[in-house]
């Protein structure tokens, strides 16, 4: 059994038996601290396990891959009588994702691309009422690079209204894609906002340059 599996099984046992746990926990900086916690439950997100626990400072969440030692104590763990672990975990996930959503981008989206937009950005998607020229929307990501790379897959179905750094990074991503196709023998490269046709692909990029809409289809 690996150390990670041992820690997870130890904590699962503590949750089931309602026993307090003496945790030696490593911070991102590498420094370690020791604390006694009341384990409430385990949850997984993006392939990583977490312990949701009660502490003297209230609810806390601990990444299992940072748990150095977990010793189960004989002391009975306390747990709120009205504890809804699913709701607690939803709050944890929301807080984590809000921290990750460092930048919002304003878009105009083709109606048939809205479902894919929701799937791609999840709860970091805000969609307004459709207009004659498209569906206004907002999406969030960690930074301009993350947003641009995700939005590039939508091609001409999404127009980026702002902020400028997302538009500029999206153009760079599109130019890199076109250059890669050119290196493989494609021809007919044109500027952003136009279509590039090569022997195996077509790349379309639409980036709103500023106030007022361009008539690029």
Tab-separated table of C-alpha atoms in Angstrom:
chain	number	residue	atom	x	y	z
A	1	UNK	CA	0.000	0.000	0.000
A	2	UNK	CA	1.367	3.424	-0.942
A	3	UNK	CA	1.730	6.188	1.693
A	4	UNK	CA	-1.104	8.102	0.003
A	5	UNK	CA	-3.427	5.087	0.152
A	6	UNK	CA	-2.492	4.507	3.785
A	7	UNK	CA	-3.365	8.110	4.705
A	8	UNK	CA	-6.700	7.927	2.885
A	9	UNK	CA	-7.691	4.631	4.512
A	10	UNK	CA	-6.628	5.892	7.935
A	11	UNK	CA	-8.790	8.982	7.548
A	12	UNK	CA	-11.716	6.982	6.152
A	13	UNK	CA	-11.537	4.785	9.253
A	14	UNK	CA	-11.496	7.872	11.482
A	15	UNK	CA	-14.559	9.288	9.713
A	16	UNK	CA	-16.512	6.042	10.061
A	17	UNK	CA	-15.525	5.524	13.699
A	18	UNK	CA	-15.896	9.220	14.534
A	19	UNK	CA	-12.463	9.529	16.078
A	20	UNK	CA	-10.338	12.656	16.297
A	21	UNK	CA	-7.142	12.751	14.270
A	22	UNK	CA	-3.717	14.183	15.030
A	23	UNK	CA	-2.551	15.609	11.689
A	24	UNK	CA	0.946	16.621	10.700
A	25	UNK	CA	0.282	18.840	7.699
A	26	UNK	CA	2.674	20.441	5.219
A	27	UNK	CA	2.003	23.932	3.884
A	28	UNK	CA	2.790	24.815	0.228
A	29	UNK	CA	6.030	26.391	1.496
A	30	UNK	CA	7.078	23.068	3.028
A	31	UNK	CA	6.686	24.107	6.654
A	32	UNK	CA	4.799	21.635	8.821
A	33	UNK	CA	2.228	22.080	11.563
A	34	UNK	CA	0.496	19.684	13.926
A	35	UNK	CA	-3.194	19.984	14.730
A	36	UNK	CA	-6.026	17.872	16.108
A	37	UNK	CA	-9.120	17.780	13.889
A	38	UNK	CA	-12.595	16.267	13.831
A	39	UNK	CA	-12.856	14.432	10.478
A	40	UNK	CA	-16.228	14.938	8.794
A	41	UNK	CA	-15.683	13.320	5.413
A	42	UNK	CA	-13.469	12.808	2.369
A	43	UNK	CA	-14.093	14.140	-1.126
A	44	UNK	CA	-12.270	14.044	-4.439
A	45	UNK	CA	-11.900	16.742	-7.071
A	46	UNK	CA	-9.798	16.678	-10.245
A	47	UNK	CA	-8.093	13.467	-9.120
A	48	UNK	CA	-7.077	14.874	-5.733
A	49	UNK	CA	-8.459	13.834	-2.329
A	50	UNK	CA	-9.439	16.236	0.442
A	51	UNK	CA	-10.434	15.911	4.088
A	52	UNK	CA	-13.242	18.163	5.291
A	53	UNK	CA	-12.844	18.571	9.046
A	54	UNK	CA	-13.820	20.632	12.021
A	55	UNK	CA	-11.117	22.537	13.910
A	56	UNK	CA	-10.929	25.086	16.705
A	57	UNK	CA	-11.055	27.722	13.963
A	58	UNK	CA	-14.100	26.227	12.210
A	59	UNK	CA	-14.371	24.088	9.096
A	60	UNK	CA	-11.126	23.497	7.258
A	61	UNK	CA	-10.181	21.488	4.174
A	62	UNK	CA	-6.921	19.545	3.959
A	63	UNK	CA	-5.315	18.097	0.857
A	64	UNK	CA	-4.428	14.487	1.539
A	65	UNK	CA	-1.211	14.707	-0.485
A	66	UNK	CA	0.025	17.249	2.075
A	67	UNK	CA	-0.778	15.092	5.092
A	68	UNK	CA	2.565	13.872	6.424
A	69	UNK	CA	1.211	11.832	9.354
A	70	UNK	CA	-2.361	10.983	10.418
A	71	UNK	CA	-2.740	9.396	13.850
A	72	UNK	CA	-6.234	8.327	14.900
A	73	UNK	CA	-6.912	9.143	18.558
A	74	UNK	CA	-9.228	7.464	21.044
A	75	UNK	CA	-11.090	10.729	21.626
A	76	UNK	CA	-14.567	10.955	20.123
A	77	UNK	CA	-14.828	13.392	17.213
A	78	UNK	CA	-17.526	16.034	17.268
A	79	UNK	CA	-19.714	16.638	14.259
A	80	UNK	CA	-22.533	19.185	13.827
A	81	UNK	CA	-25.909	17.507	14.247
A	82	UNK	CA	-27.194	19.201	11.100
A	83	UNK	CA	-24.050	18.574	9.050
A	84	UNK	CA	-24.726	18.350	5.322
A	85	UNK	CA	-21.388	17.172	3.963
A	86	UNK	CA	-22.493	17.663	0.359
A	87	UNK	CA	-23.386	21.278	1.030
A	88	UNK	CA	-20.131	21.824	2.930
A	89	UNK	CA	-18.142	20.424	0.018
A	90	UNK	CA	-20.044	22.576	-2.483
A	91	UNK	CA	-19.015	25.636	-0.475
A	92	UNK	CA	-15.390	24.497	-0.521
A	93	UNK	CA	-15.449	23.918	-4.295
A	94	UNK	CA	-17.111	27.281	-4.911
A	95	UNK	CA	-14.484	29.098	-2.849
A	96	UNK	CA	-11.631	27.312	-4.639
A	97	UNK	CA	-13.039	28.007	-8.089
A	98	UNK	CA	-13.684	31.652	-7.251
A	99	UNK	CA	-10.011	32.004	-6.369
A	100	UNK	CA	-9.092	30.400	-9.680
A	101	UNK	CA	-11.376	32.752	-11.621
A	102	UNK	CA	-8.980	35.665	-11.671
A	103	UNK	CA	-10.182	37.268	-14.924
A	104	UNK	CA	-13.547	37.663	-16.685
A	105	UNK	CA	-14.020	38.084	-20.428
A	106	UNK	CA	-17.058	39.580	-22.175
A	107	UNK	CA	-18.270	37.689	-25.230
A	108	UNK	CA	-20.886	37.579	-27.934
A	109	UNK	CA	-21.683	33.960	-28.708
A	110	UNK	CA	-23.519	32.178	-31.505
A	111	UNK	CA	-26.689	30.626	-30.002
A	112	UNK	CA	-25.727	27.067	-30.939
A	113	UNK	CA	-22.370	27.463	-29.154
A	114	UNK	CA	-23.869	28.390	-25.767
A	115	UNK	CA	-24.215	24.768	-24.524
A	116	UNK	CA	-20.554	24.090	-25.283
A	117	UNK	CA	-19.595	27.348	-23.565
A	118	UNK	CA	-21.411	26.213	-20.419
A	119	UNK	CA	-19.722	22.813	-20.526
A	120	UNK	CA	-16.295	24.367	-21.005
A	121	UNK	CA	-16.470	27.034	-18.282
A	122	UNK	CA	-18.999	25.467	-15.898
A	123	UNK	CA	-20.062	27.731	-13.055
A	124	UNK	CA	-17.749	30.422	-14.399
A	125	UNK	CA	-20.284	31.186	-17.141
A	126	UNK	CA	-22.872	33.958	-17.189
A	127	UNK	CA	-25.264	34.069	-20.133
A	128	UNK	CA	-27.663	36.945	-20.859
A	129	UNK	CA	-30.762	37.052	-23.051
A	130	UNK	CA	-30.115	36.463	-26.737
A	131	UNK	CA	-30.023	39.440	-29.098
A	132	UNK	CA	-30.359	39.621	-32.849
A	133	UNK	CA	-26.563	39.596	-33.235
A	134	UNK	CA	-25.828	36.807	-30.734
A	135	UNK	CA	-25.897	35.893	-27.057
A	136	UNK	CA	-23.990	38.163	-24.625
A	137	UNK	CA	-21.988	36.120	-22.119
A	138	UNK	CA	-19.195	36.334	-19.589
A	139	UNK	CA	-16.683	33.614	-18.719
A	140	UNK	CA	-13.867	33.480	-16.190
A	141	UNK	CA	-10.465	31.874	-16.037
A	142	UNK	CA	-7.230	32.053	-14.108
A	143	UNK	CA	-5.647	34.517	-16.546
A	144	UNK	CA	-5.738	35.790	-20.138
A	145	UNK	CA	-3.728	32.849	-21.461
A	146	UNK	CA	-6.098	30.242	-19.989
A	147	UNK	CA	-9.147	32.094	-21.318
A	148	UNK	CA	-7.672	32.571	-24.783
A	149	UNK	CA	-6.679	28.941	-25.175
A	150	UNK	CA	-10.130	27.728	-24.168
A	151	UNK	CA	-11.921	30.250	-26.353
A	152	UNK	CA	-9.750	29.436	-29.382
A	153	UNK	CA	-11.578	26.123	-29.752
A	154	UNK	CA	-14.816	28.006	-30.500
A	155	UNK	CA	-13.451	29.577	-33.690
A	156	UNK	CA	-15.854	32.057	-35.249
A	157	UNK	CA	-18.688	31.095	-32.880
A	158	UNK	CA	-17.405	33.473	-30.216
A	159	UNK	CA	-16.468	37.134	-30.418
A	160	UNK	CA	-14.329	38.522	-27.602
A	161	UNK	CA	-15.373	42.027	-26.548
A	162	UNK	CA	-12.771	42.419	-23.827
A	163	UNK	CA	-10.649	42.821	-21.891
A	164	UNK	CA	-7.904	43.747	-24.368
A	165	UNK	CA	-5.376	41.272	-22.965
A	166	UNK	CA	-7.706	38.365	-23.744
A	167	UNK	CA	-8.282	39.600	-27.307
A	168	UNK	CA	-4.539	40.032	-27.841
A	169	UNK	CA	-3.686	36.622	-26.416
A	170	UNK	CA	-6.399	34.984	-28.539
A	171	UNK	CA	-4.856	36.532	-31.653
A	172	UNK	CA	-1.462	35.174	-30.638
A	173	UNK	CA	-2.900	31.692	-30.155
A	174	UNK	CA	-4.621	31.866	-33.554
A	175	UNK	CA	-1.469	33.081	-35.293
A	176	UNK	CA	0.486	30.261	-33.694
A	177	UNK	CA	-2.041	27.754	-35.008
A	178	UNK	CA	-1.851	29.237	-38.499
A	179	UNK	CA	1.962	29.232	-38.399
A	180	UNK	CA	1.961	25.575	-37.364
A	181	UNK	CA	-0.242	24.735	-40.343
A	182	UNK	CA	2.023	26.746	-42.640
A	183	UNK	CA	5.039	24.798	-41.394
A	184	UNK	CA	3.261	21.593	-42.406
A	185	UNK	CA	2.874	22.791	-45.987
A	186	UNK	CA	-0.342	24.813	-45.890
A	187	UNK	CA	-0.755	27.972	-47.966
A	188	UNK	CA	-3.046	30.951	-48.157
A	189	UNK	CA	-2.395	32.571	-44.772
A	190	UNK	CA	-4.362	35.752	-44.144
A	191	UNK	CA	-4.723	38.185	-41.245
A	192	UNK	CA	-6.821	37.730	-38.116
A	193	UNK	CA	-10.528	38.162	-38.716
A	194	UNK	CA	-10.261	36.396	-42.078
A	195	UNK	CA	-10.241	32.768	-43.048
A	196	UNK	CA	-7.153	30.687	-43.684
A	197	UNK	CA	-7.601	27.659	-45.927
A	198	UNK	CA	-4.965	24.959	-46.116
A	199	UNK	CA	-4.935	21.454	-47.473
A	200	UNK	CA	-6.306	19.927	-44.260
A	201	UNK	CA	-7.942	22.634	-42.177
A	202	UNK	CA	-9.760	25.945	-41.969
A	203	UNK	CA	-9.087	28.367	-39.114
A	204	UNK	CA	-11.378	31.321	-38.457
A	205	UNK	CA	-10.651	33.945	-35.820
A	206	UNK	CA	-12.948	36.776	-34.778
A	207	UNK	CA	-11.690	39.266	-32.258
A	208	UNK	CA	-13.571	42.465	-31.495
A	209	UNK	CA	-10.969	45.283	-31.746
A	210	UNK	CA	-12.785	47.816	-29.619
A	211	UNK	CA	-15.976	49.911	-29.408
A	212	UNK	CA	-18.455	49.280	-32.223
A	213	UNK	CA	-19.007	46.008	-33.967
A	214	UNK	CA	-17.128	45.154	-37.163
A	215	UNK	CA	-19.148	43.780	-40.041
A	216	UNK	CA	-17.121	40.614	-40.477
A	217	UNK	CA	-20.071	38.299	-40.805
